CSV table of C-alpha atoms in Angstrom, one decimal:
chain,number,residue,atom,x,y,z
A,1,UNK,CA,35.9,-4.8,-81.8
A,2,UNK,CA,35.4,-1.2,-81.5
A,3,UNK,CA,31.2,-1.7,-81.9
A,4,UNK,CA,31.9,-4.0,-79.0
A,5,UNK,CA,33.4,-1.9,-76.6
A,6,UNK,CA,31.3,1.1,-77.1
A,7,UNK,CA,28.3,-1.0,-76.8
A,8,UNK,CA,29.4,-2.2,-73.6
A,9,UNK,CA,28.9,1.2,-71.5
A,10,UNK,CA,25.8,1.6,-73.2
A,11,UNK,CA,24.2,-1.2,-72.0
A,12,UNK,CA,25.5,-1.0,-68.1
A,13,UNK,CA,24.0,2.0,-68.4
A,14,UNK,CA,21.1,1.2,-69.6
A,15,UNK,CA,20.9,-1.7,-66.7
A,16,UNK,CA,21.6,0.8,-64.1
A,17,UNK,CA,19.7,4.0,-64.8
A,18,UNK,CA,19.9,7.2,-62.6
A,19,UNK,CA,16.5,7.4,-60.1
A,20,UNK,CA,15.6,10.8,-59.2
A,21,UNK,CA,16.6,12.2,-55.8
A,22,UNK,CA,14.1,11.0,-52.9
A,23,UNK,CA,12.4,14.0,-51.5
A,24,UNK,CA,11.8,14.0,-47.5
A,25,UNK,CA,8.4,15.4,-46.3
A,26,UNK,CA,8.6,18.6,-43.7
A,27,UNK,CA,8.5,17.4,-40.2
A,28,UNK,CA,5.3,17.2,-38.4
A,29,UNK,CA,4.7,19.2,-35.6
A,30,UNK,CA,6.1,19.0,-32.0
A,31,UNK,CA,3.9,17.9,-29.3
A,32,UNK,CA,3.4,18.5,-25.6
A,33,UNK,CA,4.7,21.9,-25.3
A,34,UNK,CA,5.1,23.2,-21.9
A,35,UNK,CA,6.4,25.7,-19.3
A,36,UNK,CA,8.0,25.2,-16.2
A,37,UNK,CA,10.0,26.8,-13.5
A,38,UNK,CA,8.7,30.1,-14.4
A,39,UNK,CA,10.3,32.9,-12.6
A,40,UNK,CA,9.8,36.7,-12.2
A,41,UNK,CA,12.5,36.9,-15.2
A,42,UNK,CA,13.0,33.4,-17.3
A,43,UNK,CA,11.0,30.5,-18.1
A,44,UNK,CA,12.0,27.1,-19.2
A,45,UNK,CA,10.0,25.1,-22.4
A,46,UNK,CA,10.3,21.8,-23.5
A,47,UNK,CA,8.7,19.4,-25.9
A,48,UNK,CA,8.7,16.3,-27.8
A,49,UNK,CA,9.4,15.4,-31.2
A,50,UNK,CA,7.8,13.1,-33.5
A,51,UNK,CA,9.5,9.7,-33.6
A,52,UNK,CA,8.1,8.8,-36.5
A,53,UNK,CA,10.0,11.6,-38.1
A,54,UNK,CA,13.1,11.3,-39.2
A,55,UNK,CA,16.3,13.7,-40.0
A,56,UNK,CA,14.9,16.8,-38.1
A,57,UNK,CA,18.0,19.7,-38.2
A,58,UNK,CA,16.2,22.1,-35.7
A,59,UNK,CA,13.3,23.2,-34.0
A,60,UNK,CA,12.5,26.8,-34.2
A,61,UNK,CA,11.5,28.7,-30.9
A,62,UNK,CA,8.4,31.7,-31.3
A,63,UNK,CA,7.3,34.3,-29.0
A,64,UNK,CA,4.7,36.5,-29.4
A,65,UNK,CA,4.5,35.2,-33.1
A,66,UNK,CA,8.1,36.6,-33.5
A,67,UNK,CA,10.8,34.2,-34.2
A,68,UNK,CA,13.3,33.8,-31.0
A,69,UNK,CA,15.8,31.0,-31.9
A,70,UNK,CA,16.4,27.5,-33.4
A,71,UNK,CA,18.5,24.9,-32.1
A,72,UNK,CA,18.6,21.1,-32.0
A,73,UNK,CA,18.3,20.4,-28.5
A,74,UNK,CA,14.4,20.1,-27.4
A,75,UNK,CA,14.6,22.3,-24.2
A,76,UNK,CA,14.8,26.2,-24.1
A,77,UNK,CA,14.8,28.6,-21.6
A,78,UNK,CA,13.9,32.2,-22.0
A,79,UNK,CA,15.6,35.1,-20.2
A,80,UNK,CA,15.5,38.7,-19.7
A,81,UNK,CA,11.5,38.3,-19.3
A,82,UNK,CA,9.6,41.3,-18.0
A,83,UNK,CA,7.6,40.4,-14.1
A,84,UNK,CA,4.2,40.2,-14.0
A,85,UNK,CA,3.7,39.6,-18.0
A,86,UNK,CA,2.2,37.0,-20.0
A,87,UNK,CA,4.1,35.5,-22.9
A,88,UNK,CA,3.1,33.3,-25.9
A,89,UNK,CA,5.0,30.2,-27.4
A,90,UNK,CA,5.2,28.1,-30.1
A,91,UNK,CA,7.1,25.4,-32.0
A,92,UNK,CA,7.9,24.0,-35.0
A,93,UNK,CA,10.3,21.4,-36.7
A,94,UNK,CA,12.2,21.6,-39.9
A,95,UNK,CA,14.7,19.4,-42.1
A,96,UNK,CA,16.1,19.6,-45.6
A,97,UNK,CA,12.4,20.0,-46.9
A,98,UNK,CA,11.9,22.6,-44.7
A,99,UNK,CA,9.7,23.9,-42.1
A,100,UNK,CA,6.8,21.7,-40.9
A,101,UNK,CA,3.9,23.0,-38.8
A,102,UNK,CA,3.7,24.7,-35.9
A,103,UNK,CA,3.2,22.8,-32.1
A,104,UNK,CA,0.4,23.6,-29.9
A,105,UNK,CA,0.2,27.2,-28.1
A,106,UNK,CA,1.1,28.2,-24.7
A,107,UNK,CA,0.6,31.6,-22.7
A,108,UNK,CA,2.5,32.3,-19.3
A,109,UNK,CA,3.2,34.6,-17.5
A,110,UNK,CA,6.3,35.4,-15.1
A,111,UNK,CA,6.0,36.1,-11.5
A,112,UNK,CA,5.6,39.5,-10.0
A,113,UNK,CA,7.8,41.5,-8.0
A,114,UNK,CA,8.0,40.8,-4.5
A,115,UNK,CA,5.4,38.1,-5.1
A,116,UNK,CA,4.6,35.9,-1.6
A,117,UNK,CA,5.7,32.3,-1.5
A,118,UNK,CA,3.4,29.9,-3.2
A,119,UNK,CA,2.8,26.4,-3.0
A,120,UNK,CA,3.3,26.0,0.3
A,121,UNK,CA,2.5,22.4,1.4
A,122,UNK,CA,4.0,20.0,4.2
A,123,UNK,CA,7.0,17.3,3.5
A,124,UNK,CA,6.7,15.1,6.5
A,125,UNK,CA,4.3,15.3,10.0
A,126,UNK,CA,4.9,13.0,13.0
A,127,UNK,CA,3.7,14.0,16.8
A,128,UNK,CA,6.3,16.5,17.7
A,129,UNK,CA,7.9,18.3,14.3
A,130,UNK,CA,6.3,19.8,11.2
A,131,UNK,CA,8.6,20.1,8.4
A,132,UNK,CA,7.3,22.4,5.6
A,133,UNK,CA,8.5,23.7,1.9
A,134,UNK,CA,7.5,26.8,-0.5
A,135,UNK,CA,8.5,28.3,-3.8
A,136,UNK,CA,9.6,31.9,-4.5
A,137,UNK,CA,12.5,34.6,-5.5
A,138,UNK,CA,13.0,36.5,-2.3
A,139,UNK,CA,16.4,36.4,-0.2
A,140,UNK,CA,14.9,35.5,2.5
A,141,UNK,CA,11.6,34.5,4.4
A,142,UNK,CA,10.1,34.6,7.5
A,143,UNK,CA,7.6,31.8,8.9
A,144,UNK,CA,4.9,32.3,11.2
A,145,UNK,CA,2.8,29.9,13.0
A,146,UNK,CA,-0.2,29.9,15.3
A,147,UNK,CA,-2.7,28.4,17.6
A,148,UNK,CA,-6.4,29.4,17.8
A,149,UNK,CA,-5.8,32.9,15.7
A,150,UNK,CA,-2.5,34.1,17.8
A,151,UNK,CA,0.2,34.1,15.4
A,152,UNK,CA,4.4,34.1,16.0
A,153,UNK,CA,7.5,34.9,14.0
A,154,UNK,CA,9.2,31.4,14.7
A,155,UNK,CA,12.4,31.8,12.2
A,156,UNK,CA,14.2,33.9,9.1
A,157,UNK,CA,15.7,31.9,6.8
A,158,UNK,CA,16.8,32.2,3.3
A,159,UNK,CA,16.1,28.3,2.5
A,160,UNK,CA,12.7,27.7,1.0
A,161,UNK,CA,12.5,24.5,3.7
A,162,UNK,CA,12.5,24.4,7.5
A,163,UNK,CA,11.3,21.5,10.2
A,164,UNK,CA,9.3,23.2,13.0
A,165,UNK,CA,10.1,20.8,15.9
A,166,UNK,CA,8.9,20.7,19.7
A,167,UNK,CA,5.1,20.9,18.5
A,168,UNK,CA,3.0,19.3,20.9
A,169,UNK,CA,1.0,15.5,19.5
A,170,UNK,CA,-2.5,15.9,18.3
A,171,UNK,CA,-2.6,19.5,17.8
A,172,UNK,CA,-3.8,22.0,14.9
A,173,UNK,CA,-1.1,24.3,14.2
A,174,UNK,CA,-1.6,27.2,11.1
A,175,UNK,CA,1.5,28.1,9.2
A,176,UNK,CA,2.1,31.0,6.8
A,177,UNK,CA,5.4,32.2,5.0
A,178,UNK,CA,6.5,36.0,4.2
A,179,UNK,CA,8.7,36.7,1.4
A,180,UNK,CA,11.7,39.6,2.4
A,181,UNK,CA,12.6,41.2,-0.2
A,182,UNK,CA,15.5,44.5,-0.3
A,183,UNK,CA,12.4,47.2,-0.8
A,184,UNK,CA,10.1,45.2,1.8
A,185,UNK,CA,8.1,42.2,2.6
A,186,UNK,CA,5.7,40.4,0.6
A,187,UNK,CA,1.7,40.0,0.9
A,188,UNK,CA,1.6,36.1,3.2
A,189,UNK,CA,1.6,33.0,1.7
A,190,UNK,CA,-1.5,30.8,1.6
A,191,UNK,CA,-2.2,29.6,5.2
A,192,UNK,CA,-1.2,25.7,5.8
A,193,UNK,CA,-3.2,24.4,8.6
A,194,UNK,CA,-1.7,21.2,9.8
A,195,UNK,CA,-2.4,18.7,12.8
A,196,UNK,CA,0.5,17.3,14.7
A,197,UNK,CA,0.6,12.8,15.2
A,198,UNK,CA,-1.6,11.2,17.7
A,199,UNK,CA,0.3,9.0,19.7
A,200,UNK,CA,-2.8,6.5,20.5
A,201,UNK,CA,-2.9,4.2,23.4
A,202,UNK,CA,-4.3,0.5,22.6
A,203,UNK,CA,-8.3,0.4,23.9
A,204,UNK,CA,-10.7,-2.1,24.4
A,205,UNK,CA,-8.1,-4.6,26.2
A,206,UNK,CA,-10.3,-8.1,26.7
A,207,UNK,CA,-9.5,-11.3,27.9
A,208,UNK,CA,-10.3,-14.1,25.7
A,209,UNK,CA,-9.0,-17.4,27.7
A,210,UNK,CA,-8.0,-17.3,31.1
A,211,UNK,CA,-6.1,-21.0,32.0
A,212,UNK,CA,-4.7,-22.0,35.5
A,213,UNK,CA,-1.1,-20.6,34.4
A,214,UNK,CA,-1.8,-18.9,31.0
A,215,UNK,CA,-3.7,-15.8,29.7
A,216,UNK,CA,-4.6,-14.7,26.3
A,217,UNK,CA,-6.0,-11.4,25.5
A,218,UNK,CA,-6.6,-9.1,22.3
A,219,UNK,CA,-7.3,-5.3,22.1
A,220,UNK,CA,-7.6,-2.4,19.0
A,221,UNK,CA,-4.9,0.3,17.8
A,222,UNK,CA,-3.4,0.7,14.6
A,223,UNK,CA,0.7,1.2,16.5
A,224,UNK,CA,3.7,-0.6,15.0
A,225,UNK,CA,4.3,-2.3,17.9
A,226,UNK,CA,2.8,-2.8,21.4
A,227,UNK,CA,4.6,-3.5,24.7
A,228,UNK,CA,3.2,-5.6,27.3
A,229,UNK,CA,3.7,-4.7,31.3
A,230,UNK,CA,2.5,-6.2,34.7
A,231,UNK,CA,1.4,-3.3,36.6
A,232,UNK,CA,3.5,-4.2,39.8
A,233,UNK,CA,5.6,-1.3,39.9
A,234,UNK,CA,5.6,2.5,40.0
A,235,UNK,CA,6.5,2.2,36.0
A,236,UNK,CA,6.0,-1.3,35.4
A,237,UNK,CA,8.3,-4.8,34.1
A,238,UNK,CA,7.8,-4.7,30.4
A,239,UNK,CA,7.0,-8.9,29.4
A,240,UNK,CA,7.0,-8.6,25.9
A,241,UNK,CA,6.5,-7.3,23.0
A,242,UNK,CA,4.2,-7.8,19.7
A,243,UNK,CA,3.3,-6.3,16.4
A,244,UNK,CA,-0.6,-8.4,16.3
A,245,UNK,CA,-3.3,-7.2,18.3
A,246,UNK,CA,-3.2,-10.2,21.0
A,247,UNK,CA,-0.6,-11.6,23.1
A,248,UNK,CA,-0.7,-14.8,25.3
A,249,UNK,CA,1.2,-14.4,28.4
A,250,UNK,CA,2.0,-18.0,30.1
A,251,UNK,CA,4.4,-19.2,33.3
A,252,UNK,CA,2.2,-17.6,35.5
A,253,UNK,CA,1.0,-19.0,38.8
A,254,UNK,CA,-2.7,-20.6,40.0
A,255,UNK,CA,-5.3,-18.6,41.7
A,256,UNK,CA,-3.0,-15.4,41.1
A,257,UNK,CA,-4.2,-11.8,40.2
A,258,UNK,CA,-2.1,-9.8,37.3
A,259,UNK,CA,-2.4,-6.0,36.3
A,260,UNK,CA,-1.7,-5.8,32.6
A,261,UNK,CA,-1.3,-3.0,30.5
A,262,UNK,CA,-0.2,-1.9,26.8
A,263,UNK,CA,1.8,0.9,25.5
A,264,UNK,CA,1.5,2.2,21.8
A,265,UNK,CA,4.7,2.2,20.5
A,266,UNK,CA,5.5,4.3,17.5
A,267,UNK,CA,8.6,5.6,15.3
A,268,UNK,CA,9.0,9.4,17.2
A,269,UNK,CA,7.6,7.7,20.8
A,270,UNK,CA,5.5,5.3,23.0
A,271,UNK,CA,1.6,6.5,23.9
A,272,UNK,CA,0.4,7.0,27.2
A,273,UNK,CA,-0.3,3.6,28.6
A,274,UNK,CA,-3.9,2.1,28.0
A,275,UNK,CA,-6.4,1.1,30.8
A,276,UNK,CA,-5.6,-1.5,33.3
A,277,UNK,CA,-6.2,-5.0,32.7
A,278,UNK,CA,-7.4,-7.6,35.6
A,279,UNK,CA,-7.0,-11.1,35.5
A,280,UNK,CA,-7.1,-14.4,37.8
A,281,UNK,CA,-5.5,-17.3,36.8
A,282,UNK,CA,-7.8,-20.2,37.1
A,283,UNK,CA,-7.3,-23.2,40.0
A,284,UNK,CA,-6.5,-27.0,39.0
A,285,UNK,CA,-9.7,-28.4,38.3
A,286,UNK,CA,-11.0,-31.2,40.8
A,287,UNK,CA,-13.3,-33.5,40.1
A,288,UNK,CA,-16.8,-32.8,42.3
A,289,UNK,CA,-19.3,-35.3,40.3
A,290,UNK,CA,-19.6,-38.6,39.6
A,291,UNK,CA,-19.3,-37.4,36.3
A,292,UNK,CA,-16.3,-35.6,36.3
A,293,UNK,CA,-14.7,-38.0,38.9
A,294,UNK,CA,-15.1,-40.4,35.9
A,295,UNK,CA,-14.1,-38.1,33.3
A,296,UNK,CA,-11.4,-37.3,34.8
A,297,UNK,CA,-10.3,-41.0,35.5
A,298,UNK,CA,-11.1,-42.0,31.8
A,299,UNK,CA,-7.2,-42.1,30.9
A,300,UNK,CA,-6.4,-44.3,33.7
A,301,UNK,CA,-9.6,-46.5,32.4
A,302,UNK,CA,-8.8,-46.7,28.8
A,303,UNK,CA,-4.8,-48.1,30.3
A,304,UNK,CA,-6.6,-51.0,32.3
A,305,UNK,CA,-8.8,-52.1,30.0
A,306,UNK,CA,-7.5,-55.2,28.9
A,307,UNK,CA,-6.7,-56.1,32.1
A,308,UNK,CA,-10.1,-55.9,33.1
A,309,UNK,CA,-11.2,-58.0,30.4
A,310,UNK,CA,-9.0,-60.4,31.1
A,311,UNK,CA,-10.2,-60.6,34.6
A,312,UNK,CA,-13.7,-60.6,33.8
A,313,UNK,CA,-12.8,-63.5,31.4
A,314,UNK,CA,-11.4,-65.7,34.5
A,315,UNK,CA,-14.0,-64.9,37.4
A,316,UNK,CA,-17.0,-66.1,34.2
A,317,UNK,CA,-15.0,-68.7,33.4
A,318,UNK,CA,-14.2,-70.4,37.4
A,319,UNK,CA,-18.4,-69.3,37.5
A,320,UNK,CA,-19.3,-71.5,35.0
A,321,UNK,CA,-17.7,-74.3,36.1
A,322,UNK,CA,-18.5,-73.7,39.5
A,323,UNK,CA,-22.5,-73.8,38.4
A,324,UNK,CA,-21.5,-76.9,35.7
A,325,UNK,CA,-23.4,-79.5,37.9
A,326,UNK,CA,-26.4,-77.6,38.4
A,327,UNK,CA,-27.0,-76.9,34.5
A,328,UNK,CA,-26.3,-80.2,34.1
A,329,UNK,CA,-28.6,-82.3,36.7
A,330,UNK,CA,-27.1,-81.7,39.8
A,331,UNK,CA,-24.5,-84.4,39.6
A,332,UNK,CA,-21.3,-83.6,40.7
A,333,UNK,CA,-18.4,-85.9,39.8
A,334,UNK,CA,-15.4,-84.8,41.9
């Protein structure tokens, strides 16, 4: 009884035996290290990790080959940067194992003191307004804008956005921005030359069928929509309007002269109105020929047909009997 109970650890045991303790691989390296918003003081890193990896504690941040910090998170930004100076950065992963290799390697450099604005580019354009954006660190800025070399202070603002409105359509204006800062102003911006909307009349109006009371015509332009006038008064009587390039105007009268024109009509306003079109409405046609007297009394034809027929069918008929005696001999017996 004893032999049996001591046995009987020794053989769980031996069915379960201890394996040895699995031992995880160092993390592979980050990937896709970059910079942004770089400033004249901080700039932000991120990356990715591996998702094929697997219980990653921390990422470890170098600069300049020196260790700067670890965390979890895979986003850093570095402060208290020097202006004007170029930094190096790097990477890496680690777990229980340990340290795994290092990511790629970037070099930046911060911004300078009283640097100008940069990347200056447009946000909208229509005929009229400009509206314009920028980067940079100053307080404040100052825009300037010109026509054929002439330039103007227009505003100071301390956005790094503004809408320059009351431009005139389908003109070339160049823009520039100047950083203010406390101990001066900054070199300009790159210049932005920009050219306002073109509010385009329709062109090339045509007519393409001309009936007693209709008219259909067509025309080019690339507008949203166009509106249709007679030209019978000082401004004209709008008719209609369409978003094709052809319109069919009907209801009008016989043997009458009309005035069209067309006005472009667009989001921020309406065109100058296009060229004049002139039509005559065509008369009711009357038959002049034999031809078209019978062309045009073909309907009434086709309806008394079978009367006609029928008719012909009698007069043959009384005919032949009235001719009976002669086919026969010339006997007649009534």
């Amino acid at each position: 009884m004893l032999l049996l109970i001591i046995m009987l650890p020794l053989q769980a045991m031996a069915e379960d035996p201890i394996g040895e303790p699995e031992v995880l691989p160092a993390p592979s390296a980050p990937t896709g290290l970059i910079a942004s918003n770089v400033t004249q003081d901080s700039i932000d890193l991120s990356w990715h990790d591996n998702p094929t990896e697997e219980e990653v504690l921390n990422y470890t941040i170098y600069m300049d080959g020196i260790y700067l910090t670890s965390q979890s998170q895979t986003t850093h930004t570095v402060n208290d940067l020097e202006p004007d100076t170029e930094y190096q950065f790097y990477v890496s992963a680690a777990n229980v194992s340990g340290e795994g290799q290092a990511s790629n390697v970037i070099n930046v450099t911060t911004r300078a003191l009283n640097e100008p604005p940069y990347n200056l580019t447009t946000t909208s354009i229509d005929n009229t307004s400009i509206s314009i954006t920028w980067e940079g660190f100053a307080p404040s800025y100052e825009i300037f804008m010109g026509e054929g070399g002439t330039f103007g202070s227009i505003i100071k603002t301390s956005g790094e956005a503004y809408t320059i409105t009351d431009l005139q359509s389908d003109q070339q204006y160049s823009i520039y921005v100047v950083a203010l800062y406390e101990d001066g102003d900054s070199e300009p911006s790159s210049m932005l030359n920009v050219t306002t909307g073109t509010l385009a009349a329709p062109y090339n109006l045509r007519v393409i069928n001309i009936g007693s009371t209709s008219v259909v015509f067509n025309w080019y332009g690339s507008a949203p929509t166009y509106e249709i006038y007679f030209d019978d008064e000082a401004e004209g009587t709008l008719i209609g309007t369409t978003n094709e390039n052809t319109y069919t105007i009907t209801g009008l009268e016989t043997e009458e002269q009309y005035s069209i024109f067309l006005v472009s009509s667009y989001e921020y306003g309406d065109s100058e109105p296009s060229s004049t079109l002139n039509v005559t409405t065509g008369a009711m046609s009357v038959p002049t020929s034999v031809e078209g007297i019978v062309t045009a009394s073909f309907p009434y034809i086709r309806m008394l047909t079978p009367f006609l027929i029928i008719a012909f069918a009698i007069g043959a008929t009384f005919l032949i009997i009235e001719r009976l005696p002669e086919i026969v001999g010339r006997r007649r017996y009534w």
